[in-house]
Amino acid sequence: TCKHFFTTSLPACPSSCSNPIHKMGGQTSSPLALPWSAGTVEEIDRVDFLPLLEKACENDNVRDFWEAWEGVAAYRKFSKEANPNDNFDTELLDGNVMKYIRFGLHHTTSPEWREAGIRVARTFLYIGKARTDLVRADFPACLSMLTMSNEDVGVQQGMPVAKAPANSKQVEYSLLAVDVMSELADWDDFVPMICKVSILNFLCIILNQVPEATEKVTETFMKVVERPSASQSSANLNHLREGSVGDILESTFKTISGLKGRPEAVPVGLLAAAGPEGTGRLELEKTKWKKTVNSLSNISRVLATMLKFEHEIQVDTSSIIRVFDAFGHSEDDRPDCLQMLTQIARLLYWVCRVSGDVSERLLIKSSAQDIGSLDFSLNVLVRLWRKAVEIHSMLEQVAPGGNQPSWARMGFADSRYQQFCTDDLDRSISISVDSPAYAEKVKNSRSLLCYLNCLLWLCVAQPAVRWKLRQVGFMKLHLAFSLRESEIVRVMLSTVRNLVDSPVAQQSQELMRFFGEACLSLLHEATHHAHHTSARGGKLSFPMDQVWLLLDTLSVMSLQRGLQELFTKHRIVETLSHLAHKFEDPQKLAKLEVQSLYIAAQVAILPSNRLSWVCSDTLLHANMTQREKDWKTGKSETPLWTPESLYPDRGAFKAKLKEMANLPSTGDETLRTVSSLLLAVFEEGRTGHSTDDVTTRTLRPIYQWWQANSTARYMEYKDADENQRPEPLRRSLCQLLEDAYRRQAAKEALTCMETMRYCAPYESLTALALFSRLALEKDFKGFLSHQDVLEALLGSVCAGIWPEAREAAATLANLMWMNYDAFHGGRLVCWLKFDGAKSLFVDAANVLLPMQVGDPKGVELGKGMYKSTWGITFTQGTFLRLHPDGIQTHQVPGTLTTASVCDSLKAASKLPYKFLRNHTEPSPRNFTLTCWFYWDANECIIQGRKVLVQTAQSDQHPSMPSIFVDHAATCSCGSLFLAGDGFCTSCEKPWKASAEPFKSSTKFVWVMVNEDMTARKEIEIPTLMPGWHHLAIAAGEGSAFAGTLFCLDSWPSYCKNFWPRNDFYVIGNFSGVNESGVAGVYPFGLIADFRIYADTLTKDAIEKMCAQSTIVDHPDRLMQKLASMNAVEILALRLDVPDTAVECLRALGSLATYAPLRSKIFSVCGRQIVKMLNSPYPMIKRQASRVVANMS
């Protein structure tokens, strides 16, 4: 009887069901004396029907129970046609019909009764009151009891223990149970009950033991996790994880993943011989194959959702690749199976997204000869990608307004489209273009394209995979950005946000720029769409959730300097301002203002947008050469870069910031914080207060705030939260370094989005931008060089997110730039130690990049300064060029004040460094030059002139020696006669006519050329003993003394109202040629410890320097302090991201000027730095070259 049972099409059934119970009705042939006559089902009344049920239950006669309900089924069918508004089922519920249904559900001895109760109860699911009664009756548990034998179903109150089906009847019961369970999963009433451990165990047992039930069981799991509410889905996933459902599903996926790309073919001869049986066998194979395909789709969907919600499961990617290999062909007549391919692509996408190493996930381990390599996996993915692209292109052409309006003219494409217009799993079934099946297939094709595109983005972000994808022909990287379905846009933007926040993906600047341009295009579309209106409240072309996701993505992008420059070029601040006009809701507008301010703040702290002497390569290419020349020569009084030309516009932007910074306490705290920090960055300490006031009122409070909110403390706050501690435990720098090594080994990386729960990444970067600016000034170097501040900065480099590590490394590098010599009281513009034979172009002041010409010689053994190897001997044809344009201590090159990965050194060397305050800006007449030189009178007599400094050529003056020593004699006219001049400057007698006096003369003269190169000061020095001597030339314009102090050892000579020319181009020789055309004929000889200060040193400071016989009091205390704090190891950790690496290289290059650190730098990261010499990015290549040069 049960095979001919009944049901009706429920008026509010949530899903169509394939169970036979939903397809039956008809007449009864029961011998029961029913109160209505056959064929007159309209006479049925619940008053007559309910006693029949009561009698069947009293007699424990399931056959009578079936036959009574058979009449109801007939009435339901009649009522649906004759009176759709009939409420017969409700009347049955009011008559307590659930009492008799529960009798069948809870029957302890007869599975037939339980089956009858289940089939009848199922017909009432569309009624809320019935569902409530069935929840009380624990309907899902009743389904699990259907498969048990009578002895397994006790009368105890405890939950029954599910067992595996033992025979064909129990298999039939199992299929019924899971079919109904899948239907129950459509209703929120039953989902919590399905998530119970006992029910999950039951479903998992059926999944393992009844292959025919795989489709329905996996469909149930899929419905459980795909709830409308994300919180409910997350809670359900937790239940599935506790029940180990993920592992069981993964095992099932692996078992059935060997599916062929089409149903198993039955030989034609066998079909002809078998007749109807052969046809039946073919249909059976098709049905089995389709169910397996649907099962793979359902399992993939559940596993992908579990991964999405951060549930740890193990997925065998080799099984996924094999499925793709079997179904990814487009050149044959295989079914498209787009739904399954989409869900498996989604699964692989999430597997790779949560994995730390995509290449490892795609590496298949197999004994097959053609499988087992990354190349195989990538080839399969690209082949499937081409199939998806082909379908996408085809659908774009047939869409309204497509390129091909008539398919009759398209030849092969027409046949391919006809194949597409068939059932997803059966080519023999055609579907119309206006059918739901066609719409679903198109949706799946676009989703497949999206997930494959996003998956391949994840692969492209991996350096080990990127070049292989290029080899196998991966193209059309942009297609996902052309899709506009809501779900697809969310997936696409979340992928981009994840990638731009990933240190691994940041290694490809081209990929980041591609994402940046695509997202800017989306922002422009969202803002300036056809529905755009200038009035507030204009229609948005994107849904709100997509707008927030897009802004989140742009916010993360704005952390990278290359994208900051791109955003500047596209004037993103103005675009965001236009977007704000579309919001009327104050809460949404406030949220938009926060996101916009995050982006604007990061764009504003780009060095070329913030530092007036720095220009980007983009601006350099904008025909700036003539403007620069006019400004330098005085033809134009307008500087090349002014506060008005910085971006965003300082006037309007600062006014907006002040407005947000003064918001009431009830306003948004983030707006006030970011605005206040950005205003401090723009002020740069120019408040009119003293240095101590700025430090107390601005610098110290911001430092304390940053120290508490830095992303370097993320793990401390997270650990305190997880262990419910009121205060986080501070970690030492050594502990942070150990954690960093552990994360590096595990390939774990901290991201901006992850840290926002406990820290303030955007605000921290803004604060560090202020620190890096103030670190260039001597007034603030003292505070920023304190032990605790240095530990915090190194901790940020070590444990912070990559952009914060970049800004912290920049601060450290700027502290070492133009290092302040506190012991002698001056700012070093140039410090050439010459502390080794190869240390020719190492500027320990970290301001210049000197260039060696020729091959000067190292000091002879035992002859070096400081009882060491200090000293370089300049010989004929050798010299050192300090700067291509020469340097002046009041116009210090800003070349090494910043480093952006895509720029060149040319961008930072266009204008001299701009000091913060007028009183700290050096005067052209205030500078000091000191050096040690080795004196050999005989050598000087033989050679004659020895040039120490040469000026640069300008439009007004030629290049000439400005500081030199010469062999002198007394001319017959009584004047000094310098051998290097060739004639007497008084009587103009030529040198050859007066050569005789030089043979016996022991006079030597130091010569200095004045500032306008119209006169020179000749200082005759006393007789010097052979050996090392100290030279100091201190020019000043102070109230105590106006002129120049010339000190040779402890012998002073005062030159009142005389100032040497403040121009240093070449040292150690004269680079020009003599009348014979020979260059470099005035080598100075052996010198060491050459320094140029931007301040006037006192006589006491000079005497202290002269008295030094060791390097203990040298001005490299900061390097020594950083060396003791493992700065080399910490900076070397952050060479993975180019944006961060370039600033870390700048800091390492400065540390390499300290000799004890050179070998350590090479041992820690020398090989990695040498590889960077071949970097495609000019600034990385240049900074790496500097490290190698200083290190060697």
CSV table of N, CA, C and O in Angstrom, one decimal, residues 827-891:
chain,number,residue,atom,x,y,z
A,827,ARG,N,76.1,69.3,13.0
A,827,ARG,CA,75.4,68.4,12.1
A,827,ARG,C,76.3,67.9,11.0
A,827,ARG,O,76.8,68.8,10.2
A,828,LEU,N,76.4,66.6,10.8
A,828,LEU,CA,77.3,66.1,9.8
A,828,LEU,C,76.6,66.1,8.5
A,828,LEU,O,75.6,65.5,8.3
A,829,VAL,N,77.2,66.8,7.5
A,829,VAL,CA,76.7,66.7,6.1
A,829,VAL,C,77.5,65.6,5.3
A,829,VAL,O,76.9,65.0,4.4
A,830,CYS,N,78.7,65.4,5.7
A,830,CYS,CA,79.6,64.4,5.0
A,830,CYS,C,80.6,63.9,6.0
A,830,CYS,O,81.2,64.7,6.8
A,831,TRP,N,80.7,62.6,6.0
A,831,TRP,CA,81.7,62.0,6.9
A,831,TRP,C,82.3,60.8,6.2
A,831,TRP,O,81.7,59.7,6.1
A,832,LEU,N,83.4,61.0,5.6
A,832,LEU,CA,84.1,59.9,4.9
A,832,LEU,C,85.2,59.4,5.8
A,832,LEU,O,86.3,60.0,6.0
A,833,LYS,N,84.9,58.2,6.4
A,833,LYS,CA,85.8,57.7,7.4
A,833,LYS,C,87.1,57.2,6.7
A,833,LYS,O,88.2,57.2,7.3
A,834,PHE,N,87.0,56.6,5.5
A,834,PHE,CA,88.1,55.9,4.9
A,834,PHE,C,88.7,54.9,5.8
A,834,PHE,O,89.9,54.9,6.0
A,835,ASP,N,87.8,54.1,6.4
A,835,ASP,CA,88.3,53.1,7.5
A,835,ASP,C,88.7,51.8,6.9
A,835,ASP,O,88.8,50.8,7.6
A,836,GLY,N,88.8,51.7,5.6
A,836,GLY,CA,89.3,50.5,4.9
A,836,GLY,C,89.7,50.8,3.5
A,836,GLY,O,89.4,51.8,2.9
A,837,ALA,N,90.5,49.9,2.9
A,837,ALA,CA,91.0,50.1,1.6
A,837,ALA,C,89.9,50.2,0.6
A,837,ALA,O,90.0,50.9,-0.5
A,838,LYS,N,88.7,49.6,0.8
A,838,LYS,CA,87.6,49.7,-0.1
A,838,LYS,C,86.5,50.6,0.3
A,838,LYS,O,85.5,50.8,-0.4
A,839,SER,N,86.7,51.3,1.4
A,839,SER,CA,85.6,52.2,2.0
A,839,SER,C,85.8,53.6,1.4
A,839,SER,O,86.0,54.6,2.2
A,840,LEU,N,85.8,53.7,0.1
A,840,LEU,CA,86.1,55.0,-0.5
A,840,LEU,C,84.9,55.9,-0.6
A,840,LEU,O,85.0,57.1,-0.3
A,841,PHE,N,83.7,55.3,-0.9
A,841,PHE,CA,82.5,56.1,-1.1
A,841,PHE,C,81.5,55.9,0.0
A,841,PHE,O,80.3,56.0,-0.3
A,842,VAL,N,82.0,55.6,1.2
A,842,VAL,CA,81.0,55.3,2.3
A,842,VAL,C,80.9,56.6,3.1
A,842,VAL,O,81.8,57.1,3.7
A,843,ASP,N,79.7,57.3,2.9
A,843,ASP,CA,79.5,58.5,3.7
A,843,ASP,C,78.7,58.1,5.0
A,843,ASP,O,77.5,57.8,4.9
A,844,ALA,N,79.4,58.2,6.1
A,844,ALA,CA,78.8,57.8,7.4
A,844,ALA,C,77.8,58.8,7.9
A,844,ALA,O,77.1,58.6,8.9
A,845,ALA,N,77.7,60.0,7.2
A,845,ALA,CA,76.7,61.0,7.6
A,845,ALA,C,75.4,60.6,6.9
A,845,ALA,O,74.3,61.1,7.2
A,846,ASN,N,75.4,59.6,6.0
A,846,ASN,CA,74.2,59.1,5.3
A,846,ASN,C,73.5,60.1,4.5
A,846,ASN,O,72.2,60.1,4.4
A,847,VAL,N,74.2,61.1,4.0
A,847,VAL,CA,73.6,62.2,3.2
A,847,VAL,C,74.0,62.0,1.7
A,847,VAL,O,73.1,62.3,0.8
A,848,LEU,N,75.2,61.6,1.4
A,848,LEU,CA,75.7,61.6,0.1
A,848,LEU,C,75.9,60.2,-0.5
A,848,LEU,O,76.0,59.3,0.3
A,849,LEU,N,76.1,60.2,-1.8
A,849,LEU,CA,76.4,59.0,-2.5
A,849,LEU,C,77.6,59.3,-3.3
A,849,LEU,O,77.5,59.4,-4.5
A,850,PRO,N,78.8,59.4,-2.7
A,850,PRO,CA,80.0,59.7,-3.4
A,850,PRO,C,80.3,58.7,-4.5
A,850,PRO,O,80.0,57.5,-4.5
A,851,MET,N,81.1,59.2,-5.6
A,851,MET,CA,81.4,58.4,-6.7
A,851,MET,C,83.0,58.4,-6.8
A,851,MET,O,83.6,59.4,-6.9
A,852,GLN,N,83.5,57.2,-6.8
A,852,GLN,CA,85.0,57.1,-6.9
A,852,GLN,C,85.4,57.2,-8.4
A,852,GLN,O,84.8,56.6,-9.3
A,853,VAL,N,86.5,57.9,-8.6
A,853,VAL,CA,87.1,58.0,-9.9
A,853,VAL,C,88.6,57.5,-9.8
A,853,VAL,O,89.3,58.0,-8.9
A,854,GLY,N,89.0,56.5,-10.6
A,854,GLY,CA,90.3,56.0,-10.4
A,854,GLY,C,90.3,54.9,-9.3
A,854,GLY,O,89.3,54.5,-8.9
A,855,ASP,N,91.5,54.6,-8.9
A,855,ASP,CA,91.7,53.6,-7.9
A,855,ASP,C,92.6,54.0,-6.8
A,855,ASP,O,93.8,53.7,-6.8
A,856,PRO,N,92.1,54.8,-5.9
A,856,PRO,CA,93.0,55.3,-4.8
A,856,PRO,C,93.5,54.1,-4.0
A,856,PRO,O,92.8,53.0,-3.9
A,857,LYS,N,94.6,54.2,-3.3
A,857,LYS,CA,95.2,53.1,-2.6
A,857,LYS,C,94.9,53.2,-1.1
A,857,LYS,O,94.7,54.2,-0.5
A,858,GLY,N,94.8,52.0,-0.5
A,858,GLY,CA,94.6,51.9,0.9
A,858,GLY,C,95.9,52.3,1.6
A,858,GLY,O,97.0,52.3,1.1
A,859,VAL,N,95.8,52.5,2.9
A,859,VAL,CA,96.9,52.8,3.7
A,859,VAL,C,97.9,51.6,3.9
A,859,VAL,O,97.4,50.5,3.9
A,860,GLU,N,99.1,51.9,4.0
A,860,GLU,CA,100.1,50.9,4.2
A,860,GLU,C,100.0,50.3,5.6
A,860,GLU,O,99.5,51.0,6.5
A,861,LEU,N,100.4,49.1,5.7
A,861,LEU,CA,100.2,48.4,7.0
A,861,LEU,C,101.1,49.1,8.1
A,861,LEU,O,102.2,49.4,7.9
A,862,GLY,N,100.4,49.4,9.2
A,862,GLY,CA,101.1,50.1,10.3
A,862,GLY,C,101.1,51.5,10.2
A,862,GLY,O,101.6,52.2,11.1
A,863,LYS,N,100.5,52.1,9.1
A,863,LYS,CA,100.6,53.5,8.9
A,863,LYS,C,99.2,54.2,9.1
A,863,LYS,O,99.1,55.4,9.0
A,864,GLY,N,98.2,53.4,9.3
A,864,GLY,CA,96.8,53.9,9.4
A,864,GLY,C,96.5,54.7,10.6
A,864,GLY,O,97.2,54.6,11.7
A,865,MET,N,95.5,55.6,10.5
A,865,MET,CA,95.1,56.4,11.5
A,865,MET,C,94.4,55.6,12.6
A,865,MET,O,93.8,54.6,12.3
A,866,TYR,N,94.3,56.1,13.8
A,866,TYR,CA,93.7,55.5,15.0
A,866,TYR,C,94.3,54.1,15.2
A,866,TYR,O,93.5,53.2,15.6
A,867,LYS,N,95.5,53.9,14.9
A,867,LYS,CA,96.2,52.6,15.0
A,867,LYS,C,95.4,51.5,14.4
A,867,LYS,O,95.3,50.4,14.9
A,868,SER,N,94.9,51.8,13.2
A,868,SER,CA,94.0,50.8,12.5
A,868,SER,C,94.3,51.0,11.0
A,868,SER,O,95.4,51.3,10.6
A,869,THR,N,93.3,50.7,10.2
A,869,THR,CA,93.5,50.7,8.7
A,869,THR,C,92.8,52.0,8.1
A,869,THR,O,92.5,52.0,6.9
A,870,TRP,N,92.6,53.0,9.0
A,870,TRP,CA,91.9,54.2,8.5
A,870,TRP,C,92.9,54.9,7.6
A,870,TRP,O,94.0,55.3,8.0
A,871,GLY,N,92.5,55.3,6.4
A,871,GLY,CA,93.3,56.1,5.5
A,871,GLY,C,93.2,55.7,4.1
A,871,GLY,O,93.2,54.5,3.8
A,872,ILE,N,93.1,56.6,3.2
A,872,ILE,CA,93.1,56.4,1.7
A,872,ILE,C,94.1,57.4,1.1
A,872,ILE,O,94.1,58.6,1.4
A,873,THR,N,94.9,56.8,0.2
A,873,THR,CA,95.9,57.6,-0.5
A,873,THR,C,95.4,58.0,-1.9
A,873,THR,O,95.2,57.1,-2.8
A,874,PHE,N,95.2,59.3,-2.2
A,874,PHE,CA,94.8,59.7,-3.5
A,874,PHE,C,96.1,59.9,-4.3
A,874,PHE,O,97.0,60.7,-4.0
A,875,THR,N,96.1,59.3,-5.5
A,875,THR,CA,97.2,59.4,-6.4
A,875,THR,C,96.8,60.1,-7.7
A,875,THR,O,95.6,60.4,-7.8
A,876,GLN,N,97.7,60.2,-8.6
A,876,GLN,CA,97.4,60.9,-9.8
A,876,GLN,C,96.2,60.2,-10.6
A,876,GLN,O,96.2,59.0,-10.8
A,877,GLY,N,95.2,61.0,-11.0
A,877,GLY,CA,94.1,60.5,-11.7
A,877,GLY,C,93.0,59.9,-10.8
A,877,GLY,O,92.0,59.4,-11.3
A,878,THR,N,93.2,60.0,-9.5
A,878,THR,CA,92.1,59.5,-8.6
A,878,THR,C,91.5,60.6,-7.8
A,878,THR,O,92.3,61.5,-7.3
A,879,PHE,N,90.2,60.5,-7.5
A,879,PHE,CA,89.6,61.5,-6.7
A,879,PHE,C,88.2,60.9,-6.3
A,879,PHE,O,87.7,59.9,-6.8
A,880,LEU,N,87.5,61.7,-5.5
A,880,LEU,CA,86.1,61.3,-5.1
A,880,LEU,C,85.2,62.4,-5.3
A,880,LEU,O,85.4,63.6,-4.8
A,881,ARG,N,84.1,62.2,-6.1
A,881,ARG,CA,83.1,63.2,-6.4
A,881,ARG,C,82.0,63.0,-5.4
A,881,ARG,O,81.3,62.0,-5.4
A,882,LEU,N,81.7,64.1,-4.7
A,882,LEU,CA,80.7,64.0,-3.6
A,882,LEU,C,79.3,64.0,-4.1
A,882,LEU,O,78.4,63.2,-3.6
A,883,HIS,N,79.0,64.8,-5.1
A,883,HIS,CA,77.7,65.0,-5.6
A,883,HIS,C,77.8,65.5,-7.1
A,883,HIS,O,78.7,66.3,-7.3
A,884,PRO,N,76.9,65.1,-8.0
A,884,PRO,CA,77.1,65.6,-9.4
A,884,PRO,C,77.0,67.1,-9.5
A,884,PRO,O,77.6,67.7,-10.4
A,885,ASP,N,76.3,67.8,-8.6
A,885,ASP,CA,76.2,69.2,-8.6
A,885,ASP,C,77.0,69.9,-7.5
A,885,ASP,O,76.9,71.1,-7.3
A,886,GLY,N,77.7,69.1,-6.7
A,886,GLY,CA,78.4,69.7,-5.6
A,886,GLY,C,77.4,69.8,-4.4
A,886,GLY,O,76.2,69.8,-4.6
A,887,ILE,N,78.0,70.0,-3.2
A,887,ILE,CA,77.1,70.2,-2.1
A,887,ILE,C,77.5,71.5,-1.4
A,887,ILE,O,78.6,71.9,-1.4
A,888,GLN,N,76.5,72.0,-0.7
A,888,GLN,CA,76.6,73.2,0.1
A,888,GLN,C,75.9,72.9,1.4
A,888,GLN,O,74.8,72.3,1.4
A,889,THR,N,76.5,73.3,2.5
A,889,THR,CA,76.0,72.8,3.8
A,889,THR,C,74.6,73.5,4.1
A,889,THR,O,73.9,73.0,5.0
A,890,HIS,N,74.3,74.6,3.5
A,890,HIS,CA,73.0,75.2,3.7
A,890,HIS,C,71.9,74.7,2.7
A,890,HIS,O,70.8,75.0,2.8
A,891,GLN,N,72.4,73.9,1.7
A,891,GLN,CA,71.5,73.3,0.7
A,891,GLN,C,71.8,71.8,0.6
A,891,GLN,O,72.4,71.4,-0.4
